[in-house]
């Protein structure tokens, strides 16, 4: 179901004439995400008494909620898609896994390879950028890499 929604969103952005062969939802964190989130957490927890919140557990819970918003705000979500015309990177929604606009058309000689990861996600080199790919999209990235290696 989620895969079908992702494919339809890519088709909606690129047009009905483009055949979408594969698509994967990916993201990149801004390089200042950690210091920004830490600063936001410290500010909220230390300034909470001004708003009348005195107890530490509540201050920490509010700080954690604000950090979640800060992390989302400093993350760029994208969709990497393989079409009949080549590979593209599209902007994606922060809330739903759907493409919202064209970001970049990748050149014919771009790099597409895994470069690391964890149990929950894999990092992939896509052109000049490294994206984090959730395990739910990892097979799609592997299929695109395999198709790319047979094309060259």
XYZ file of C-alpha atoms in Angstrom, residues 5-75:
71
model
C 1.127 5.625 -2.726
C 4.797 6.540 -3.226
C 4.715 5.484 -6.905
C 1.499 7.470 -7.532
C 3.018 10.576 -5.939
C 6.110 10.314 -8.165
C 3.878 9.917 -11.227
C 1.829 12.935 -10.142
C 4.995 15.084 -9.940
C 6.688 13.839 -13.125
C 3.583 13.378 -15.288
C 1.567 10.438 -16.573
C 3.895 9.842 -19.529
C 6.812 8.897 -17.291
C 7.036 5.247 -16.253
C 8.225 4.854 -12.654
C 10.261 1.658 -12.315
C 11.350 2.005 -8.689
C 11.217 4.538 -5.846
C 12.630 4.837 -2.333
C 11.913 7.269 0.503
C 15.146 8.741 1.947
C 16.343 11.584 4.167
C 19.357 13.724 5.070
C 20.004 15.425 8.379
C 21.372 18.963 8.410
C 24.966 19.119 9.672
C 23.889 21.384 12.566
C 20.974 19.178 13.665
C 22.611 17.874 16.866
C 23.858 21.226 18.255
C 20.590 22.909 17.245
C 18.478 20.237 18.970
C 20.653 20.305 22.088
C 20.366 24.085 22.295
C 16.587 23.926 21.870
C 16.336 21.255 24.595
C 18.472 23.265 27.025
C 16.563 26.484 26.347
C 13.143 24.902 26.800
C 14.014 22.992 29.970
C 15.827 25.913 31.591
C 13.263 28.559 30.626
C 10.180 26.460 31.477
C 9.828 28.026 34.976
C 9.069 31.339 33.263
C 5.947 29.643 31.892
C 5.055 28.247 35.308
C 6.418 24.723 34.829
C 8.557 23.966 37.869
C 8.919 20.170 38.130
C 11.814 18.561 36.241
C 10.008 15.537 34.745
C 7.511 17.807 32.997
C 10.259 20.160 31.827
C 12.226 17.225 30.380
C 9.138 15.788 28.670
C 8.352 19.144 27.055
C 12.013 19.514 26.058
C 11.962 16.082 24.418
C 8.812 16.937 22.469
C 10.371 20.180 21.223
C 13.540 18.283 20.235
C 11.420 15.940 18.079
C 10.060 18.992 16.255
C 13.588 20.450 15.900
C 14.936 17.197 14.431
C 12.088 17.039 11.913
C 12.629 20.684 10.976
C 16.335 20.075 10.285
C 15.786 16.958 8.155
